XYZ file of C-alpha atoms in Angstrom:
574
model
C 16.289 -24.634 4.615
C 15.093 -22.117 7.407
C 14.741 -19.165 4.611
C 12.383 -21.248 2.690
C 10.945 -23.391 5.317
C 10.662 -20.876 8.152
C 8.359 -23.271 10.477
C 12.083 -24.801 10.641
C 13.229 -21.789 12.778
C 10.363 -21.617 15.589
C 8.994 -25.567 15.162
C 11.951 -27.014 17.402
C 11.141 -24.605 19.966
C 7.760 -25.169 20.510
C 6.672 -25.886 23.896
C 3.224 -26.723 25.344
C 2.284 -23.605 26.895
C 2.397 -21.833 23.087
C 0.167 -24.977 21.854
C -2.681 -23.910 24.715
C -3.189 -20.199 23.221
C -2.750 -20.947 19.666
C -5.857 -23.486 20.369
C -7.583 -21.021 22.017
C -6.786 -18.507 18.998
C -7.160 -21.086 16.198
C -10.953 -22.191 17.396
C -11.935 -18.519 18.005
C -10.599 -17.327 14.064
C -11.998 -20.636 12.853
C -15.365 -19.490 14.895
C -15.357 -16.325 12.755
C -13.772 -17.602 9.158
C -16.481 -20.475 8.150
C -19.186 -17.356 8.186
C -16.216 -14.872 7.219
C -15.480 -17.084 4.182
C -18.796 -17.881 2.841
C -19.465 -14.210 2.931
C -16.743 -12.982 1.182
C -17.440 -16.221 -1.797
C -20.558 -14.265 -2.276
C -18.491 -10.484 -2.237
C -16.045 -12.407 -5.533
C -19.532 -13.991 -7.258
C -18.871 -17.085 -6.141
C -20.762 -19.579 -4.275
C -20.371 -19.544 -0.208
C -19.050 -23.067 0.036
C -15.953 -21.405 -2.373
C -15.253 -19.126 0.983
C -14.676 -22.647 2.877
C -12.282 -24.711 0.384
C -10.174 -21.212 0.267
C -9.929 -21.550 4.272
C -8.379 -25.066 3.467
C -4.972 -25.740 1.945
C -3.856 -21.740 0.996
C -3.576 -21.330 4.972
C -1.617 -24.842 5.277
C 0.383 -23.287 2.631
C 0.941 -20.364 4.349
C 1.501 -21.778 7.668
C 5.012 -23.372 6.498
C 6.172 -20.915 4.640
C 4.866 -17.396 5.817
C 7.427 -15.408 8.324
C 4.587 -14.253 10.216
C 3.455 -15.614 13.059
C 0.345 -13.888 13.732
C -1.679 -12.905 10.679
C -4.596 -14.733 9.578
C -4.477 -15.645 5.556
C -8.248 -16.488 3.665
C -10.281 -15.331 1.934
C -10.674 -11.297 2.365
C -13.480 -8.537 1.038
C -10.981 -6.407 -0.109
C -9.591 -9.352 -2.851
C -13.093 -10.687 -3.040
C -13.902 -7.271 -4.462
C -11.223 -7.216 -6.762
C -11.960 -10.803 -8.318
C -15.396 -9.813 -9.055
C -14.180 -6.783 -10.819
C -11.666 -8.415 -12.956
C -13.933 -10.753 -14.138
C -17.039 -8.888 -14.591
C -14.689 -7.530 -17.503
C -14.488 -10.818 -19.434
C -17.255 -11.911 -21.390
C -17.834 -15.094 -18.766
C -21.225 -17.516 -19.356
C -22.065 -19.875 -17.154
C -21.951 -20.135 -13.013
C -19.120 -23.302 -14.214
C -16.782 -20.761 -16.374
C -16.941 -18.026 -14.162
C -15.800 -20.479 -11.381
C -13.405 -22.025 -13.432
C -11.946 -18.523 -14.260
C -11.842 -17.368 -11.047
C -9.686 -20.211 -9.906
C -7.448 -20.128 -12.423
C -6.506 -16.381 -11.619
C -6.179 -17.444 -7.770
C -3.304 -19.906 -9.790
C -2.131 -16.808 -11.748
C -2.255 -14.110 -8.767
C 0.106 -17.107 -7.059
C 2.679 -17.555 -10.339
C 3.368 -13.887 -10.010
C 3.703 -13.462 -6.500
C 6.299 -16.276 -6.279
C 7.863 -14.986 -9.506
C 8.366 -11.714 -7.566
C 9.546 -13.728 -4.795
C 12.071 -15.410 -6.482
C 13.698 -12.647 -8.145
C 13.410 -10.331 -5.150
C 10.782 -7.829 -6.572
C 8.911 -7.520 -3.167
C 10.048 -3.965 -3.207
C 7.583 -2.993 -5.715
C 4.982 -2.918 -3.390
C 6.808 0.448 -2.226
C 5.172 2.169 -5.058
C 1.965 2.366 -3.306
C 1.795 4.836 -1.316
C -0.527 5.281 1.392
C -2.424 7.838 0.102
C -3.523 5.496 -2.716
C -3.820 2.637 0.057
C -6.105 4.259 1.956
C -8.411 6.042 -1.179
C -9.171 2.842 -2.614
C -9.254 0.798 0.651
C -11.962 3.413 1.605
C -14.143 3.053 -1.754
C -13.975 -0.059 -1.923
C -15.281 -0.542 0.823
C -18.329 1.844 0.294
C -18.834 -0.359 -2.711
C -18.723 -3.621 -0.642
C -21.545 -2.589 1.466
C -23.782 -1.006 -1.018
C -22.873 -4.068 -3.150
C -24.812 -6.247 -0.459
C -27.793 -4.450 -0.593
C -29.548 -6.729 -2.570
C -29.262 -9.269 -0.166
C -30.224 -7.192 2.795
C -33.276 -5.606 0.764
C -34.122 -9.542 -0.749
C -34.397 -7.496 -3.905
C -33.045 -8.355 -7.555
C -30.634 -5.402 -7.969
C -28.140 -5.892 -10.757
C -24.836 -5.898 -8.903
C -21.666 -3.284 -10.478
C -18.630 -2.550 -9.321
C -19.394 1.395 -9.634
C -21.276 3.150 -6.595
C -23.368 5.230 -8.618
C -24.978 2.970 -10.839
C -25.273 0.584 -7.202
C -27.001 3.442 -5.801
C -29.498 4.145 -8.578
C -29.625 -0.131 -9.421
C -30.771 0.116 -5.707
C -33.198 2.657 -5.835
C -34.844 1.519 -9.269
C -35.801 -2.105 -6.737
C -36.653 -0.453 -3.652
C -39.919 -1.384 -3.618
C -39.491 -4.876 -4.431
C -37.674 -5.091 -0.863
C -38.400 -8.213 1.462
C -39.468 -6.833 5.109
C -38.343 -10.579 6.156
C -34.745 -10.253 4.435
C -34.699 -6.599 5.587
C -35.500 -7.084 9.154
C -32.705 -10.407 9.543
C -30.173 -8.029 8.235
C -30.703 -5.141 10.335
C -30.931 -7.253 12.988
C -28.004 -8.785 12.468
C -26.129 -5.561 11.805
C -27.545 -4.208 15.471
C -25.991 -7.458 17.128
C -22.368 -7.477 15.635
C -22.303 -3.523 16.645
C -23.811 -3.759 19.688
C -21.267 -6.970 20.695
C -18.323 -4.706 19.275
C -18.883 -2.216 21.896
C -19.812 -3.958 24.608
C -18.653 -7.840 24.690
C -15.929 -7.349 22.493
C -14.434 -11.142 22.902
C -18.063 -12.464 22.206
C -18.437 -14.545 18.782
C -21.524 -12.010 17.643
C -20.921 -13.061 13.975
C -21.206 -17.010 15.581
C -24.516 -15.449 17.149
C -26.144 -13.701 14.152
C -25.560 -16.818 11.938
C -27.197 -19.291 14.250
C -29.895 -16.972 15.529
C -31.098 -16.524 11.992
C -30.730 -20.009 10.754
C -33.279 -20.750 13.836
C -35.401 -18.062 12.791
C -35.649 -19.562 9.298
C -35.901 -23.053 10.069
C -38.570 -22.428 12.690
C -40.746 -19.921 10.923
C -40.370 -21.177 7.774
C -39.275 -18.134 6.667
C -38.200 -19.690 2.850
C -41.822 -19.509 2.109
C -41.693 -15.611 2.435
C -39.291 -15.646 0.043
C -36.412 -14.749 2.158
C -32.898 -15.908 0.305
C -31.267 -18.937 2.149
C -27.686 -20.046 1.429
C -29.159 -23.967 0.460
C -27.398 -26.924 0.169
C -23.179 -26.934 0.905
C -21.867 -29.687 -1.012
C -20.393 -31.552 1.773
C -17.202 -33.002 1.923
C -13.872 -31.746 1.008
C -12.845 -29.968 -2.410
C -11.155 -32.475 -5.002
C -8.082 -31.943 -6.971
C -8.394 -30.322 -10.505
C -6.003 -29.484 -13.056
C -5.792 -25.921 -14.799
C -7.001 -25.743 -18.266
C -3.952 -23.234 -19.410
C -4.303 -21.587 -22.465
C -2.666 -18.170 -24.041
C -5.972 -16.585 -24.592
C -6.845 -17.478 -20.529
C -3.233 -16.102 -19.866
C -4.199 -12.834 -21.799
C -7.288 -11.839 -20.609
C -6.382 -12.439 -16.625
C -2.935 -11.245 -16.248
C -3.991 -7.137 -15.634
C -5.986 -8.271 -12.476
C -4.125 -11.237 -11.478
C -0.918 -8.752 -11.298
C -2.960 -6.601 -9.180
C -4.457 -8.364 -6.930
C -1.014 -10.141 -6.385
C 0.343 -7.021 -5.279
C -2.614 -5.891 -3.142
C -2.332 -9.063 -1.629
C 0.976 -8.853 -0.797
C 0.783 -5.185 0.538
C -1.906 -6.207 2.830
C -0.169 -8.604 4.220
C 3.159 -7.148 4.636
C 1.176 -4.120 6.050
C -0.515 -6.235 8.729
C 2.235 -8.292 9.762
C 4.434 -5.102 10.241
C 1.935 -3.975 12.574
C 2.450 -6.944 14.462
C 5.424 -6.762 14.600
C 5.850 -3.540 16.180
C 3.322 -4.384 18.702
C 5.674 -7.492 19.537
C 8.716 -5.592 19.122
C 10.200 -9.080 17.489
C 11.159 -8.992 13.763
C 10.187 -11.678 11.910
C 8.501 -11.001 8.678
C 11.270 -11.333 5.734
C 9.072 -9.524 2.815
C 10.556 -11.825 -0.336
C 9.661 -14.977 1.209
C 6.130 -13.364 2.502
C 5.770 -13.361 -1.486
C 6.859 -16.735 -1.915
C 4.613 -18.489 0.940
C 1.457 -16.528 -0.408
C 2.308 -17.226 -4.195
C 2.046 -21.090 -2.504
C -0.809 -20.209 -0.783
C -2.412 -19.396 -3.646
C -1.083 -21.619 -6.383
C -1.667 -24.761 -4.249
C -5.168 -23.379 -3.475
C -6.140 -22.851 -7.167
C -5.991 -26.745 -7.676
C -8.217 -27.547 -4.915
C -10.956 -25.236 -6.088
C -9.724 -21.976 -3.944
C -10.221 -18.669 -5.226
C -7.211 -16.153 -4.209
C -6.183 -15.535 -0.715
C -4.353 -12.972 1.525
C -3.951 -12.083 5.122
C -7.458 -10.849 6.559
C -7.181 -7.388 8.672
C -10.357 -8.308 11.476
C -9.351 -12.103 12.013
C -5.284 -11.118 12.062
C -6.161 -8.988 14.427
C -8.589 -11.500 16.519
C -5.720 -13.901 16.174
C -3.151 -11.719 18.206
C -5.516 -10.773 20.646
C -6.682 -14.338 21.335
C -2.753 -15.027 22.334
C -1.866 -16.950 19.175
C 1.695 -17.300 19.625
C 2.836 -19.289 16.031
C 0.650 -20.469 12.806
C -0.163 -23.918 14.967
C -3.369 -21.611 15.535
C -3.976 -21.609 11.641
C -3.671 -25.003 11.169
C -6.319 -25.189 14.350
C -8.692 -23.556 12.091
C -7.891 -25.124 8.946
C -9.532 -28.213 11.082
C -12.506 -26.741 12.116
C -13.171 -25.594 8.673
C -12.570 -29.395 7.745
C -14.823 -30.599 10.015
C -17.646 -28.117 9.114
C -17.167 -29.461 5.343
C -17.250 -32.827 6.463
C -20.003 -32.905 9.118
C -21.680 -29.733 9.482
C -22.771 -28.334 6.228
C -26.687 -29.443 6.245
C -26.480 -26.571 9.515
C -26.088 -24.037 6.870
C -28.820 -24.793 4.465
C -30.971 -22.078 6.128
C -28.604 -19.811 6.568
C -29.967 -16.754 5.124
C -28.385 -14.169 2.745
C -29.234 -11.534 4.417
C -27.297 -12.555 7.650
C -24.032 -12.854 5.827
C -24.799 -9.304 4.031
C -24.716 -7.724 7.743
C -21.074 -9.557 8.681
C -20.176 -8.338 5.301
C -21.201 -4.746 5.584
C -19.984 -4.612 9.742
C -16.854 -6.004 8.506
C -15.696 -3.714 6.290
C -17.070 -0.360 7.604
C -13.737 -0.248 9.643
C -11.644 0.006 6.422
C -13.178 3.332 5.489
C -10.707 5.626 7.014
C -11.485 9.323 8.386
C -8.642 10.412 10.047
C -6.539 9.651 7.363
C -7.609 12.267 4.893
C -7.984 14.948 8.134
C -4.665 14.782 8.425
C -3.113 14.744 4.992
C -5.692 17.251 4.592
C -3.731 19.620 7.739
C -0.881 18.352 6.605
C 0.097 17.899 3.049
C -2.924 18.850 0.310
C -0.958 17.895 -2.493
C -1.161 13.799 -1.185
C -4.851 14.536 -0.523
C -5.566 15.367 -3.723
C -3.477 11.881 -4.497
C -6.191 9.963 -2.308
C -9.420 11.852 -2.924
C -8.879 11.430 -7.036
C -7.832 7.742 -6.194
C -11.478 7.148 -4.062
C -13.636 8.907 -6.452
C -11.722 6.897 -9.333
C -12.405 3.956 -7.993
C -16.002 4.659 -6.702
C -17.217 5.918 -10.445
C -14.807 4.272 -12.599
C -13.624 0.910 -11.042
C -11.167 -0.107 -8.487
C -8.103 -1.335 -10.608
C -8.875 1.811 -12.582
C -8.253 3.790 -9.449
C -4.867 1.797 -8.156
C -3.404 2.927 -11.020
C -4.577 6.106 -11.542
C -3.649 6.507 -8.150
C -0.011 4.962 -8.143
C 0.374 6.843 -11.560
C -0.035 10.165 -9.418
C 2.233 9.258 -6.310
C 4.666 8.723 -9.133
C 3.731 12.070 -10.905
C 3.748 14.289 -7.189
C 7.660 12.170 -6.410
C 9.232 13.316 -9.573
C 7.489 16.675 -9.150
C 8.735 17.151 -5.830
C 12.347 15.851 -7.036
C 12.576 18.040 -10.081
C 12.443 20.937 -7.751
C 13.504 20.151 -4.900
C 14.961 22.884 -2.368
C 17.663 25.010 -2.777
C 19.024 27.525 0.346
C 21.373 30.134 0.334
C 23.324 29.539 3.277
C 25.527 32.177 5.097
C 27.501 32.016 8.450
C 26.255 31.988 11.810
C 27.707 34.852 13.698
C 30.364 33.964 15.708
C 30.209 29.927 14.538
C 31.440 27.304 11.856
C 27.675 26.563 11.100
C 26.259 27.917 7.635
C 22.684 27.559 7.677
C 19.444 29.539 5.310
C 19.514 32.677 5.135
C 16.043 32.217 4.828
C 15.400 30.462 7.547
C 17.652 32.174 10.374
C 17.669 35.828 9.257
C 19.358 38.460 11.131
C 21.569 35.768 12.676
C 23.736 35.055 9.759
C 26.475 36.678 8.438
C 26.077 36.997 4.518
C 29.892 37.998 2.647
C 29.453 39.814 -0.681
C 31.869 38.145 -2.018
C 31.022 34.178 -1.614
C 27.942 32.431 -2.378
C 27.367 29.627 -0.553
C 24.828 26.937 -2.008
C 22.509 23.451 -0.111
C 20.669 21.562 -2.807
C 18.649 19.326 -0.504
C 18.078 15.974 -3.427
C 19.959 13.780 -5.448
C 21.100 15.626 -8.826
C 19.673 13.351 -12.045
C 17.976 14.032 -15.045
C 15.246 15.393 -14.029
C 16.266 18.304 -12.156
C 19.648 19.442 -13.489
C 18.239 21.829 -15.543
C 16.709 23.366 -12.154
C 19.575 22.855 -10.834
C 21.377 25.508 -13.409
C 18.789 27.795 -13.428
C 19.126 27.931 -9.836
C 22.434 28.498 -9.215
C 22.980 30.939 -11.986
C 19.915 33.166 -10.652
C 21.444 33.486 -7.390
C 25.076 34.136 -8.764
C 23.520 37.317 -11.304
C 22.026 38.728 -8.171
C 25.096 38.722 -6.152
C 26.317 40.982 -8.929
C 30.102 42.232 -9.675
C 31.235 41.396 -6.236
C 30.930 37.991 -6.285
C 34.735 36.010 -6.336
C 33.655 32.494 -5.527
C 31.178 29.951 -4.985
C 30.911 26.993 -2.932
C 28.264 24.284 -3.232
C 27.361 22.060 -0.287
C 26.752 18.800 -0.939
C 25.855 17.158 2.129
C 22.295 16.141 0.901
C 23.276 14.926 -2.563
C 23.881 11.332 -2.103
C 23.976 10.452 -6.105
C 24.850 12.346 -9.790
C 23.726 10.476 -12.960
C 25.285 11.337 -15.804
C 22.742 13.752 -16.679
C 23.753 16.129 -13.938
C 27.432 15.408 -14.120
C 27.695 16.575 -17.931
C 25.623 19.435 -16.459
C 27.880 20.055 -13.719
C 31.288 19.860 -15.540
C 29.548 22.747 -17.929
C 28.269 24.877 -15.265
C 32.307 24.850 -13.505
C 33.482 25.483 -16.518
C 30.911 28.530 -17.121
C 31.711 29.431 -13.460
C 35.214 29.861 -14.316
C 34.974 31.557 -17.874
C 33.002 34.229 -15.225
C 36.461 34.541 -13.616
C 34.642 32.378 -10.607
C 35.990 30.039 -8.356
C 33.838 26.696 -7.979
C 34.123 24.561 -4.600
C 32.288 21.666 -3.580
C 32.668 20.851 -0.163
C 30.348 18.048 2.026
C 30.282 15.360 -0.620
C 29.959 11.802 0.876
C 31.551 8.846 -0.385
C 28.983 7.473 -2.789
C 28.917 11.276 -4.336
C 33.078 11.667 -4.078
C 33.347 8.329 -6.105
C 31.057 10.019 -9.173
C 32.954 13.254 -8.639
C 36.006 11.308 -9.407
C 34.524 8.870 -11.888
C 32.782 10.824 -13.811
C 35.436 13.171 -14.519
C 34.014 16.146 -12.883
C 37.089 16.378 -10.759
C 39.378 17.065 -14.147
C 37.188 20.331 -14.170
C 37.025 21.021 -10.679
C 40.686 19.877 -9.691
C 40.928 17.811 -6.466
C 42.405 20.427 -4.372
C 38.791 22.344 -4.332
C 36.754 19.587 -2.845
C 36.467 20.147 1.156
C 35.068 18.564 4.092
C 33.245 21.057 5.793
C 32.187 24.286 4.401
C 34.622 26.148 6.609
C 37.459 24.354 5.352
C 36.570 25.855 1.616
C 36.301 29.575 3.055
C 39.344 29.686 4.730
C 40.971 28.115 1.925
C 39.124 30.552 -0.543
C 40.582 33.200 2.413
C 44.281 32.519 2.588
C 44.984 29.298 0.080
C 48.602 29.245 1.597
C 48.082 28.828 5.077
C 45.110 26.356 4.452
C 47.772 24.116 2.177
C 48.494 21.408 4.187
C 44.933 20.821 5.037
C 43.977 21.133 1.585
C 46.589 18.267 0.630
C 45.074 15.943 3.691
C 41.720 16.436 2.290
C 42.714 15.571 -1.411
C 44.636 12.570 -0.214
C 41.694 10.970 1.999
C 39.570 11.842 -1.273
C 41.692 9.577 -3.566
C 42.190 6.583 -0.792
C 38.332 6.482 -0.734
């Protein structure tokens, strides 16, 4: 029951002192989600009350089920992007269909993260790499904020999920831009920064929202035209069932597998972080899968759109002292409460405000450093991230995922297909071999032997590298050459690819009047050796331990014969 239920595992040790923080934690993140969420409604198309009912039962959800103790699940920019993406493909009409649509793929993104779940696919996540992470976390992003210029300018820019045609939808408008609208969200922008830097534990967001509803409300600043939020239906959201159909199915599937597994790498990413910071392990990554499938399956049917754990208010959380998910369920009740009670508060609201959280909010995602590095560092990954950013700033941001995971993939099996190869020779006076390369005038190199590292696993798609290899360095060791040895140390698997290869390279080896060792193998490697019949080629009594073993058998085979036997007999016990 704890694996599925994991509030089973920490519940029965709750004790009052935890219950203080996490209320201190849960009012502060509930302080910062009801403007948070309406925002980020906007960010997916929807309506800002949609930002509250998705603060509602998904983080319930989540707060039996997730192994985390410390991130914050809602609604997020980064999937509130994404959902307006995805559906600005379909041919949607209507405010009601597009609503309807977009909660039916919060059901969808759920079905396939608990599917994954289930059948222990959480792995797949792996194949981002964080190159492609951070390119598309960084353009979208950019696109966020420029998407909110039309609230901040009070203009009627068409919105697009591609930054050119934001910048030059922008600029066609400019001069239909609302000083009033302009001024509350520059304002607004001044206060969160300023309040970042210098009162960090302040509520500025709390601040900027009520400051401008007063300024609306008491200048009457809706008769200038400035954009108000306007009536939140009060009350909580109702249960609806899904209209399922295949055609529904078909359309939504692309971006609801997407944004299940964006979801699920941001929040494995951020509770990982936590983790290390609390140097306790909790987070068990197939059941992280299964609790925010829930999240967002139960969600769906009372009118949430999809959810995942938020970076700022994860991060709030932790530092506010929030010790177990009591201080999500803290907020799910303010966020009740505001439904219930508080919603004529937010009537004057305006736009404009929530544009500045938005745009404050996700300016940290843009990463810098990041590229620097890789740029220092390894070119070849940022090339991976700069074609994955300007992918998904001019073509679209599931466009650039996969472009971008396409090319991780591409540079891996690059990188394996040739993967490095050292001539090693012995270090004078030692029993190390190391590069000759590497270590120079420091190792001994014998005419006579050729001693060979390949440094990656030997499959399909570097065997014939593998040959070429080997066979270049053995013609330029010319007529001397009497044996030689290959160290497998770093090969830790053969498909059968490479053993076919192999048994036809010993046997060229030995139609060359060659000798062929293989010394270093590990266990996994042994068992294909032996398996895989490259042993009836080899013969048993030339695979070695250590590469000294093979030279001095190579040396004097008689007086190395009762080691040789030892060897060969631990061989076929593993």
């Amino acid at each position: 029951m704890r694996r599925y239920l994991p509030f089973l595992d920490w519940f029965p040790k709750y004790n009052k002192n935890f219950f203080g923080k996490d209320l201190v934690a849960g009012i502060t993140v509930g302080i910062i989600l009801i403007p948070q969420g309406m925002a980020y409604a906007m960010i997916a198309g929807l309506p800002p009350v949609y930002g509250l009912y998705a603060s509602l039962f998904p983080i319930l959800a989540y707060a039996f089920l997730g192994t985390s103790r410390q991130i914050a699940v809602g609604p997020v920019a980064m999937d509130s992007l994404l959902v307006a993406a995805g559906l600005g493909t379909l041919a949607i009409s209507g405010v009601e269909n597009y609503i309807t649509m977009a909660l039916f793929l919060a059901f969808m993104i759920g079905a396939f993260q608990m599917l994954l779940g289930f059948f222990r696919m959480g792995f797949l996540v792996n194949f981002m790499s964080r190159p492609v992470i951070s390119g598309f976390t960084s353009a979208a992003a950019v696109i966020i904020i420029f998407s909110q210029l039309k609230h901040l300018l009070g203009a009627d820019i068409v919105s697009s999920n591609q930054f050119h045609r934001l910048v030059i939808n922008a600029f066609q408008h400019i001069m239909e831009t609302n000083v009033y609208d302009f001024g509350i969200g520059i304002i607004g922008i001044l206060i969160i920064v300023s309040f970042r830097t210098w009162f960090k534990k302040f509520p500025a967001i709390l601040l900027v929202v009520v400051l401008s509803s007063l300024a609306v409300y008491f200048f009457n600043l809706e008769a200038y035209d400035v954009q108000v939020v306007g009536e939140v239906p009060a009350g909580l959201p109702s249960f609806k069932i899904h209209n399922f159909s295949f055609e529904k199915i078909k359309d939504i599937w692309p971006i609801a597998l997407t944004l299940a597994l964006v979801g699920y790498l941001e929040a494995i990413s951020i509770g990982r972080a936590f983790e290390e910071k609390n140097k306790v392990e909790t987070i068990e990554p197939n059941q992280e899968l299964i609790a925010l499938g829930a999240s967002n399956m139960l969600g769906s049917f009372f009118q949430s759109y999809s959810v995942t754990a938020s970076f700022s208010r994860s991060a709030i959380n932790y530092e506010a002292g929030a010790k177990t998910t009591i201080a999500s369920i803290i907020s799910v009740i303010m966020v009740a409460l505001t439904l219930l009670f508080l919603t004529p508060l937010f009537y004057n609201l305006p736009k404009a405000a929530l544009a500045s959280i938005i745009m404050v909010s996700v300016f940290g995602l843009i990463d810098i450093s990041y590229p620097k590095k890789l740029w220092e560092q390894s070119k070849d990954e940022f090339m991976v991230l700069l074609i994955t950013f300007l992918i998904t700033l001019s073509i679209g941001i599931v466009e650039g995922i996969l472009i971008g995971v396409l090319l991780s993939l591409l540079l891996m099996v690059y990188r394996t297909s040739k993967p490095h190869f050292a001539v090693l020779g012995n270090i004078k006076g030692s029993d190390y071999y190391k590069n000759i390369e590497r270590f120079g005038p420091e190792v001994e190199v014998r005419p006579d032997l050729l001693i060979v590292r390949f440094d990656s696993q030997l499959y399909f798609g570097n065997s014939a590298y593998f040959k070429s290899q080997l066979f270049k360095y053995i013609k330029a060791k010319g007529p001397g050459l009497r044996a030689v040895i290959l160290n497998a140390e770093a090969i830790n698997y053969i498909d059968s690819t490479a053993s076919t290869m192999l048994m036809s390279v010993i046997d060229e080896i030995h139609e060359m009047n060659l000798q062929f060792y293989i010394a270093g193998a590990i266990g996994p490697t042994r068992d294909i050796i032996f398996e895989s019949g490259i042993v009836n080629c080899l013969d048993k009594k030339y695979l070695f331990v250590k590469i000294k073993e093979a030279v001095a058998y190579y040396d004097d085979p008689n007086t190395t014969t009762s080691l040789r036997e030892k060897i060969a007999h631990q061989n076929l016990s593993n």
